[in-house]
Amino acid sequence: MHPAMVSWWHARHAGRGDGEGTSCSPRGWHGQGGGPGWGGGPQAGDGGDGDGFGGGAFGVRRPLRFLAYKLELDERQVAELARVLDELKTERAQGEVDRRRSLTAFADSVGVETFDEARAKEAGALRVATAERLRDAVTKALGRIHALLDADQRERFAYLIRTGALAI
């Protein structure tokens, strides 16, 4: 940043904390507020409920931190849950690799002079096998999580799944 810009920046943002309200809002160039995305209120993608967990592959950006907070887990439970989620993440990553392989095989089956039905069936079988492997991994993970939690935590975990706050 140019040295002359530093003094201008400090003068513009003096007394305004983190610069909130300095954007071009509906109330004018130096307006105080507006709605979401105008310097006040939750931003798009925040998750909206103020807990700072956002969205992601498992329904939340940080599933371990989210579950530890929502279920009030102790250190032992957090360590075991980290192992379960890590194994599930690895299995899902392998599923994504298999999905790309099957997609390539489908493309190869139609990209030749005559349709290669055997190659297409092989790709379809790979997708089915991957889905079955993921099903088994999720079932195993849920069983381990069930054994890890007490009755109250299990009820809260089930609630998070039912409401869509946690996607499995």
PDB file of N, CA, C and O in Angstrom, residues 65-125:
ATOM      1  N   ARG A  65     -15.863 -30.136  14.563  1.00  0.00           N
ATOM      2  CA  ARG A  65     -16.080 -29.003  15.471  1.00  0.00           C
ATOM      3  C   ARG A  65     -17.575 -28.777  15.696  1.00  0.00           C
ATOM      4  O   ARG A  65     -18.012 -28.518  16.815  1.00  0.00           O
ATOM      5  N   PHE A  66     -18.341 -28.870  14.625  1.00  0.00           N
ATOM      6  CA  PHE A  66     -19.790 -28.686  14.714  1.00  0.00           C
ATOM      7  C   PHE A  66     -20.410 -29.714  15.660  1.00  0.00           C
ATOM      8  O   PHE A  66     -21.177 -29.365  16.560  1.00  0.00           O
ATOM      9  N   LEU A  67     -20.068 -30.990  15.476  1.00  0.00           N
ATOM     10  CA  LEU A  67     -20.642 -32.042  16.323  1.00  0.00           C
ATOM     11  C   LEU A  67     -20.153 -31.948  17.758  1.00  0.00           C
ATOM     12  O   LEU A  67     -20.918 -32.183  18.691  1.00  0.00           O
ATOM     13  N   ALA A  68     -18.880 -31.617  17.943  1.00  0.00           N
ATOM     14  CA  ALA A  68     -18.350 -31.467  19.307  1.00  0.00           C
ATOM     15  C   ALA A  68     -19.105 -30.372  20.048  1.00  0.00           C
ATOM     16  O   ALA A  68     -19.427 -30.521  21.235  1.00  0.00           O
ATOM     17  N   TYR A  69     -19.429 -29.298  19.350  1.00  0.00           N
ATOM     18  CA  TYR A  69     -20.163 -28.195  19.957  1.00  0.00           C
ATOM     19  C   TYR A  69     -21.627 -28.556  20.197  1.00  0.00           C
ATOM     20  O   TYR A  69     -22.139 -28.407  21.305  1.00  0.00           O
ATOM     21  N   LYS A  70     -22.293 -29.027  19.167  1.00  0.00           N
ATOM     22  CA  LYS A  70     -23.730 -29.302  19.264  1.00  0.00           C
ATOM     23  C   LYS A  70     -24.050 -30.454  20.216  1.00  0.00           C
ATOM     24  O   LYS A  70     -25.092 -30.454  20.857  1.00  0.00           O
ATOM     25  N   LEU A  71     -23.171 -31.470  20.268  1.00  0.00           N
ATOM     26  CA  LEU A  71     -23.442 -32.640  21.099  1.00  0.00           C
ATOM     27  C   LEU A  71     -22.735 -32.580  22.447  1.00  0.00           C
ATOM     28  O   LEU A  71     -22.896 -33.490  23.262  1.00  0.00           O
ATOM     29  N   GLU A  72     -21.947 -31.529  22.676  1.00  0.00           N
ATOM     30  CA  GLU A  72     -21.203 -31.355  23.922  1.00  0.00           C
ATOM     31  C   GLU A  72     -20.354 -32.593  24.225  1.00  0.00           C
ATOM     32  O   GLU A  72     -20.465 -33.218  25.273  1.00  0.00           O
ATOM     33  N   LEU A  73     -19.484 -32.934  23.277  1.00  0.00           N
ATOM     34  CA  LEU A  73     -18.652 -34.121  23.404  1.00  0.00           C
ATOM     35  C   LEU A  73     -17.458 -33.861  24.320  1.00  0.00           C
ATOM     36  O   LEU A  73     -16.931 -32.751  24.364  1.00  0.00           O
ATOM     37  N   ASP A  74     -17.003 -34.918  25.021  1.00  0.00           N
ATOM     38  CA  ASP A  74     -15.781 -34.807  25.814  1.00  0.00           C
ATOM     39  C   ASP A  74     -14.579 -35.126  24.918  1.00  0.00           C
ATOM     40  O   ASP A  74     -14.728 -35.499  23.753  1.00  0.00           O
ATOM     41  N   GLU A  75     -13.378 -35.002  25.457  1.00  0.00           N
ATOM     42  CA  GLU A  75     -12.162 -35.185  24.659  1.00  0.00           C
ATOM     43  C   GLU A  75     -12.057 -36.591  24.064  1.00  0.00           C
ATOM     44  O   GLU A  75     -11.647 -36.759  22.919  1.00  0.00           O
ATOM     45  N   ARG A  76     -12.413 -37.599  24.823  1.00  0.00           N
ATOM     46  CA  ARG A  76     -12.350 -38.983  24.332  1.00  0.00           C
ATOM     47  C   ARG A  76     -13.295 -39.163  23.149  1.00  0.00           C
ATOM     48  O   ARG A  76     -12.935 -39.756  22.134  1.00  0.00           O
ATOM     49  N   GLN A  77     -14.503 -38.627  23.280  1.00  0.00           N
ATOM     50  CA  GLN A  77     -15.485 -38.740  22.208  1.00  0.00           C
ATOM     51  C   GLN A  77     -15.027 -37.986  20.959  1.00  0.00           C
ATOM     52  O   GLN A  77     -15.203 -38.467  19.839  1.00  0.00           O
ATOM     53  N   VAL A  78     -14.432 -36.823  21.154  1.00  0.00           N
ATOM     54  CA  VAL A  78     -13.958 -36.032  20.014  1.00  0.00           C
ATOM     55  C   VAL A  78     -12.861 -36.793  19.273  1.00  0.00           C
ATOM     56  O   VAL A  78     -12.847 -36.849  18.036  1.00  0.00           O
ATOM     57  N   ALA A  79     -11.940 -37.407  20.017  1.00  0.00           N
ATOM     58  CA  ALA A  79     -10.845 -38.155  19.381  1.00  0.00           C
ATOM     59  C   ALA A  79     -11.376 -39.337  18.575  1.00  0.00           C
ATOM     60  O   ALA A  79     -10.937 -39.569  17.441  1.00  0.00           O
ATOM     61  N   GLU A  80     -12.328 -40.074  19.127  1.00  0.00           N
ATOM     62  CA  GLU A  80     -12.889 -41.219  18.406  1.00  0.00           C
ATOM     63  C   GLU A  80     -13.716 -40.764  17.207  1.00  0.00           C
ATOM     64  O   GLU A  80     -13.653 -41.355  16.127  1.00  0.00           O
ATOM     65  N   LEU A  81     -14.488 -39.701  17.390  1.00  0.00           N
ATOM     66  CA  LEU A  81     -15.287 -39.175  16.283  1.00  0.00           C
ATOM     67  C   LEU A  81     -14.381 -38.682  15.155  1.00  0.00           C
ATOM     68  O   LEU A  81     -14.709 -38.839  13.975  1.00  0.00           O
ATOM     69  N   ALA A  82     -13.226 -38.120  15.491  1.00  0.00           N
ATOM     70  CA  ALA A  82     -12.277 -37.680  14.467  1.00  0.00           C
ATOM     71  C   ALA A  82     -11.810 -38.866  13.636  1.00  0.00           C
ATOM     72  O   ALA A  82     -11.701 -38.761  12.405  1.00  0.00           O
ATOM     73  N   ARG A  83     -11.555 -40.001  14.276  1.00  0.00           N
ATOM     74  CA  ARG A  83     -11.140 -41.193  13.531  1.00  0.00           C
ATOM     75  C   ARG A  83     -12.259 -41.674  12.607  1.00  0.00           C
ATOM     76  O   ARG A  83     -12.028 -42.029  11.449  1.00  0.00           O
ATOM     77  N   VAL A  84     -13.486 -41.689  13.113  1.00  0.00           N
ATOM     78  CA  VAL A  84     -14.629 -42.145  12.311  1.00  0.00           C
ATOM     79  C   VAL A  84     -14.819 -41.242  11.091  1.00  0.00           C
ATOM     80  O   VAL A  84     -14.972 -41.725   9.962  1.00  0.00           O
ATOM     81  N   LEU A  85     -14.800 -39.939  11.311  1.00  0.00           N
ATOM     82  CA  LEU A  85     -15.001 -39.001  10.209  1.00  0.00           C
ATOM     83  C   LEU A  85     -13.853 -39.051   9.205  1.00  0.00           C
ATOM     84  O   LEU A  85     -14.077 -38.900   7.995  1.00  0.00           O
ATOM     85  N   ASP A  86     -12.637 -39.286   9.681  1.00  0.00           N
ATOM     86  CA  ASP A  86     -11.500 -39.393   8.776  1.00  0.00           C
ATOM     87  C   ASP A  86     -11.644 -40.607   7.861  1.00  0.00           C
ATOM     88  O   ASP A  86     -11.385 -40.523   6.651  1.00  0.00           O
ATOM     89  N   GLU A  87     -12.063 -41.742   8.426  1.00  0.00           N
ATOM     90  CA  GLU A  87     -12.271 -42.942   7.606  1.00  0.00           C
ATOM     91  C   GLU A  87     -13.383 -42.728   6.588  1.00  0.00           C
ATOM     92  O   GLU A  87     -13.278 -43.145   5.433  1.00  0.00           O
ATOM     93  N   LEU A  88     -14.447 -42.057   7.017  1.00  0.00           N
ATOM     94  CA  LEU A  88     -15.557 -41.778   6.108  1.00  0.00           C
ATOM     95  C   LEU A  88     -15.123 -40.820   5.001  1.00  0.00           C
ATOM     96  O   LEU A  88     -15.490 -41.001   3.828  1.00  0.00           O
ATOM     97  N   LYS A  89     -14.317 -39.831   5.351  1.00  0.00           N
ATOM     98  CA  LYS A  89     -13.819 -38.887   4.348  1.00  0.00           C
ATOM     99  C   LYS A  89     -12.947 -39.603   3.318  1.00  0.00           C
ATOM    100  O   LYS A  89     -13.049 -39.340   2.117  1.00  0.00           O
ATOM    101  N   THR A  90     -12.113 -40.520   3.780  1.00  0.00           N
ATOM    102  CA  THR A  90     -11.263 -41.288   2.863  1.00  0.00           C
ATOM    103  C   THR A  90     -12.107 -42.120   1.914  1.00  0.00           C
ATOM    104  O   THR A  90     -11.836 -42.175   0.711  1.00  0.00           O
ATOM    105  N   GLU A  91     -13.137 -42.763   2.441  1.00  0.00           N
ATOM    106  CA  GLU A  91     -14.012 -43.594   1.602  1.00  0.00           C
ATOM    107  C   GLU A  91     -14.757 -42.741   0.577  1.00  0.00           C
ATOM    108  O   GLU A  91     -14.915 -43.137  -0.579  1.00  0.00           O
ATOM    109  N   ARG A  92     -15.202 -41.567   0.986  1.00  0.00           N
ATOM    110  CA  ARG A  92     -15.894 -40.684   0.042  1.00  0.00           C
ATOM    111  C   ARG A  92     -14.944 -40.176  -1.041  1.00  0.00           C
ATOM    112  O   ARG A  92     -15.335 -40.011  -2.193  1.00  0.00           O
ATOM    113  N   ALA A  93     -13.701 -39.905  -0.680  1.00  0.00           N
ATOM    114  CA  ALA A  93     -12.714 -39.472  -1.671  1.00  0.00           C
ATOM    115  C   ALA A  93     -12.476 -40.586  -2.695  1.00  0.00           C
ATOM    116  O   ALA A  93     -12.372 -40.323  -3.899  1.00  0.00           O
ATOM    117  N   GLN A  94     -12.400 -41.830  -2.218  1.00  0.00           N
ATOM    118  CA  GLN A  94     -12.233 -42.959  -3.134  1.00  0.00           C
ATOM    119  C   GLN A  94     -13.463 -43.099  -4.029  1.00  0.00           C
ATOM    120  O   GLN A  94     -13.355 -43.407  -5.213  1.00  0.00           O
ATOM    121  N   GLY A  95     -14.639 -42.833  -3.459  1.00  0.00           N
ATOM    122  CA  GLY A  95     -15.864 -42.859  -4.252  1.00  0.00           C
ATOM    123  C   GLY A  95     -15.847 -41.820  -5.357  1.00  0.00           C
ATOM    124  O   GLY A  95     -16.327 -42.069  -6.469  1.00  0.00           O
ATOM    125  N   GLU A  96     -15.282 -40.653  -5.076  1.00  0.00           N
ATOM    126  CA  GLU A  96     -15.182 -39.603  -6.092  1.00  0.00           C
ATOM    127  C   GLU A  96     -14.227 -40.023  -7.206  1.00  0.00           C
ATOM    128  O   GLU A  96     -14.475 -39.767  -8.382  1.00  0.00           O
ATOM    129  N   VAL A  97     -13.130 -40.688  -6.849  1.00  0.00           N
ATOM    130  CA  VAL A  97     -12.201 -41.198  -7.857  1.00  0.00           C
ATOM    131  C   VAL A  97     -12.915 -42.220  -8.739  1.00  0.00           C
ATOM    132  O   VAL A  97     -12.803 -42.183  -9.975  1.00  0.00           O
ATOM    133  N   ASP A  98     -13.657 -43.129  -8.126  1.00  0.00           N
ATOM    134  CA  ASP A  98     -14.402 -44.143  -8.886  1.00  0.00           C
ATOM    135  C   ASP A  98     -15.452 -43.501  -9.786  1.00  0.00           C
ATOM    136  O   ASP A  98     -15.685 -43.955 -10.905  1.00  0.00           O
ATOM    137  N   ARG A  99     -16.087 -42.440  -9.304  1.00  0.00           N
ATOM    138  CA  ARG A  99     -17.091 -41.740 -10.112  1.00  0.00           C
ATOM    139  C   ARG A  99     -16.455 -41.166 -11.375  1.00  0.00           C
ATOM    140  O   ARG A  99     -16.998 -41.281 -12.470  1.00  0.00           O
ATOM    141  N   ARG A 100     -15.266 -40.564 -11.213  1.00  0.00           N
ATOM    142  CA  ARG A 100     -14.582 -40.013 -12.381  1.00  0.00           C
ATOM    143  C   ARG A 100     -14.150 -41.119 -13.346  1.00  0.00           C
ATOM    144  O   ARG A 100     -14.212 -40.943 -14.556  1.00  0.00           O
ATOM    145  N   ARG A 101     -13.713 -42.243 -12.814  1.00  0.00           N
ATOM    146  CA  ARG A 101     -13.342 -43.373 -13.672  1.00  0.00           C
ATOM    147  C   ARG A 101     -14.548 -43.873 -14.457  1.00  0.00           C
ATOM    148  O   ARG A 101     -14.444 -44.171 -15.654  1.00  0.00           O
ATOM    149  N   SER A 102     -15.683 -43.989 -13.783  1.00  0.00           N
ATOM    150  CA  SER A 102     -16.877 -44.483 -14.483  1.00  0.00           C
ATOM    151  C   SER A 102     -17.334 -43.475 -15.529  1.00  0.00           C
ATOM    152  O   SER A 102     -17.789 -43.865 -16.607  1.00  0.00           O
ATOM    153  N   LEU A 103     -17.210 -42.205 -15.233  1.00  0.00           N
ATOM    154  CA  LEU A 103     -17.575 -41.174 -16.193  1.00  0.00           C
ATOM    155  C   LEU A 103     -16.703 -41.277 -17.446  1.00  0.00           C
ATOM    156  O   LEU A 103     -17.204 -41.187 -18.575  1.00  0.00           O
ATOM    157  N   THR A 104     -15.407 -41.510 -17.249  1.00  0.00           N
ATOM    158  CA  THR A 104     -14.496 -41.689 -18.376  1.00  0.00           C
ATOM    159  C   THR A 104     -14.877 -42.928 -19.182  1.00  0.00           C
ATOM    160  O   THR A 104     -14.867 -42.906 -20.425  1.00  0.00           O
ATOM    161  N   ALA A 105     -15.224 -44.001 -18.484  1.00  0.00           N
ATOM    162  CA  ALA A 105     -15.611 -45.233 -19.186  1.00  0.00           C
ATOM    163  C   ALA A 105     -16.898 -45.027 -19.976  1.00  0.00           C
ATOM    164  O   ALA A 105     -17.019 -45.531 -21.104  1.00  0.00           O
ATOM    165  N   PHE A 106     -17.870 -44.281 -19.409  1.00  0.00           N
ATOM    166  CA  PHE A 106     -19.097 -43.982 -20.158  1.00  0.00           C
ATOM    167  C   PHE A 106     -18.761 -43.183 -21.418  1.00  0.00           C
ATOM    168  O   PHE A 106     -19.285 -43.459 -22.497  1.00  0.00           O
ATOM    169  N   ALA A 107     -17.896 -42.194 -21.279  1.00  0.00           N
ATOM    170  CA  ALA A 107     -17.512 -41.378 -22.433  1.00  0.00           C
ATOM    171  C   ALA A 107     -16.799 -42.230 -23.480  1.00  0.00           C
ATOM    172  O   ALA A 107     -17.046 -42.070 -24.682  1.00  0.00           O
ATOM    173  N   ASP A 108     -15.932 -43.126 -23.026  1.00  0.00           N
ATOM    174  CA  ASP A 108     -15.230 -44.010 -23.966  1.00  0.00           C
ATOM    175  C   ASP A 108     -16.192 -44.938 -24.701  1.00  0.00           C
ATOM    176  O   ASP A 108     -15.970 -45.277 -25.856  1.00  0.00           O
ATOM    177  N   SER A 109     -17.262 -45.334 -24.028  1.00  0.00           N
ATOM    178  CA  SER A 109     -18.210 -46.264 -24.665  1.00  0.00           C
ATOM    179  C   SER A 109     -19.008 -45.611 -25.789  1.00  0.00           C
ATOM    180  O   SER A 109     -19.444 -46.290 -26.706  1.00  0.00           O
ATOM    181  N   VAL A 110     -19.211 -44.316 -25.716  1.00  0.00           N
ATOM    182  CA  VAL A 110     -19.969 -43.632 -26.777  1.00  0.00           C
ATOM    183  C   VAL A 110     -19.062 -42.897 -27.757  1.00  0.00           C
ATOM    184  O   VAL A 110     -19.528 -42.444 -28.804  1.00  0.00           O
ATOM    185  N   GLY A 111     -17.782 -42.774 -27.444  1.00  0.00           N
ATOM    186  CA  GLY A 111     -16.868 -42.020 -28.288  1.00  0.00           C
ATOM    187  C   GLY A 111     -16.263 -42.824 -29.427  1.00  0.00           C
ATOM    188  O   GLY A 111     -15.424 -42.298 -30.156  1.00  0.00           O
ATOM    189  N   VAL A 112     -16.657 -44.046 -29.590  1.00  0.00           N
ATOM    190  CA  VAL A 112     -16.110 -44.896 -30.664  1.00  0.00           C
ATOM    191  C   VAL A 112     -17.136 -45.019 -31.791  1.00  0.00           C
ATOM    192  O   VAL A 112     -18.273 -44.567 -31.661  1.00  0.00           O
ATOM    193  N   GLU A 113     -16.726 -45.649 -32.871  1.00  0.00           N
ATOM    194  CA  GLU A 113     -17.590 -45.797 -34.044  1.00  0.00           C
ATOM    195  C   GLU A 113     -18.918 -46.473 -33.705  1.00  0.00           C
ATOM    196  O   GLU A 113     -19.978 -46.027 -34.114  1.00  0.00           O
ATOM    197  N   THR A 114     -18.858 -47.588 -32.976  1.00  0.00           N
ATOM    198  CA  THR A 114     -20.084 -48.275 -32.545  1.00  0.00           C
ATOM    199  C   THR A 114     -20.117 -48.286 -31.027  1.00  0.00           C
ATOM    200  O   THR A 114     -19.075 -48.361 -30.362  1.00  0.00           O
ATOM    201  N   PHE A 115     -21.318 -48.192 -30.496  1.00  0.00           N
ATOM    202  CA  PHE A 115     -21.493 -48.137 -29.037  1.00  0.00           C
ATOM    203  C   PHE A 115     -20.903 -49.386 -28.383  1.00  0.00           C
ATOM    204  O   PHE A 115     -21.202 -50.509 -28.788  1.00  0.00           O
ATOM    205  N   ASP A 116     -20.062 -49.185 -27.364  1.00  0.00           N
ATOM    206  CA  ASP A 116     -19.417 -50.280 -26.636  1.00  0.00           C
ATOM    207  C   ASP A 116     -20.245 -50.589 -25.391  1.00  0.00           C
ATOM    208  O   ASP A 116     -20.015 -50.042 -24.319  1.00  0.00           O
ATOM    209  N   GLU A 117     -21.222 -51.476 -25.564  1.00  0.00           N
ATOM    210  CA  GLU A 117     -22.139 -51.803 -24.467  1.00  0.00           C
ATOM    211  C   GLU A 117     -21.407 -52.447 -23.295  1.00  0.00           C
ATOM    212  O   GLU A 117     -21.732 -52.168 -22.135  1.00  0.00           O
ATOM    213  N   ALA A 118     -20.431 -53.268 -23.558  1.00  0.00           N
ATOM    214  CA  ALA A 118     -19.683 -53.933 -22.483  1.00  0.00           C
ATOM    215  C   ALA A 118     -18.964 -52.899 -21.611  1.00  0.00           C
ATOM    216  O   ALA A 118     -18.968 -53.005 -20.379  1.00  0.00           O
ATOM    217  N   ARG A 119     -18.374 -51.904 -22.249  1.00  0.00           N
ATOM    218  CA  ARG A 119     -17.665 -50.848 -21.502  1.00  0.00           C
ATOM    219  C   ARG A 119     -18.657 -50.034 -20.676  1.00  0.00           C
ATOM    220  O   ARG A 119     -18.371 -49.675 -19.527  1.00  0.00           O
ATOM    221  N   ALA A 120     -19.814 -49.742 -21.211  1.00  0.00           N
ATOM    222  CA  ALA A 120     -20.828 -48.987 -20.477  1.00  0.00           C
ATOM    223  C   ALA A 120     -21.347 -49.788 -19.277  1.00  0.00           C
ATOM    224  O   ALA A 120     -21.538 -49.239 -18.190  1.00  0.00           O
ATOM    225  N   LYS A 121     -21.557 -51.085 -19.469  1.00  0.00           N
ATOM    226  CA  LYS A 121     -22.006 -51.931 -18.357  1.00  0.00           C
ATOM    227  C   LYS A 121     -20.943 -52.013 -17.272  1.00  0.00           C
ATOM    228  O   LYS A 121     -21.250 -52.009 -16.081  1.00  0.00           O
ATOM    229  N   GLU A 122     -19.693 -52.080 -17.689  1.00  0.00           N
ATOM    230  CA  GLU A 122     -18.583 -52.114 -16.740  1.00  0.00           C
ATOM    231  C   GLU A 122     -18.556 -50.821 -15.903  1.00  0.00           C
ATOM    232  O   GLU A 122     -18.356 -50.857 -14.689  1.00  0.00           O
ATOM    233  N   ALA A 123     -18.767 -49.694 -16.560  1.00  0.00           N
ATOM    234  CA  ALA A 123     -18.803 -48.410 -15.852  1.00  0.00           C
ATOM    235  C   ALA A 123     -19.989 -48.350 -14.893  1.00  0.00           C
ATOM    236  O   ALA A 123     -19.862 -47.858 -13.764  1.00  0.00           O
ATOM    237  N   GLY A 124     -21.132 -48.859 -15.336  1.00  0.00           N
ATOM    238  CA  GLY A 124     -22.302 -48.897 -14.466  1.00  0.00           C
ATOM    239  C   GLY A 124     -22.082 -49.803 -13.260  1.00  0.00           C
ATOM    240  O   GLY A 124     -22.487 -49.473 -12.139  1.00  0.00           O
ATOM    241  N   ALA A 125     -21.424 -50.931 -13.477  1.00  0.00           N
ATOM    242  CA  ALA A 125     -21.118 -51.844 -12.370  1.00  0.00           C
ATOM    243  C   ALA A 125     -20.164 -51.196 -11.371  1.00  0.00           C
ATOM    244  O   ALA A 125     -20.300 -51.393 -10.151  1.00  0.00           O
TER     245      ALA A 125
END
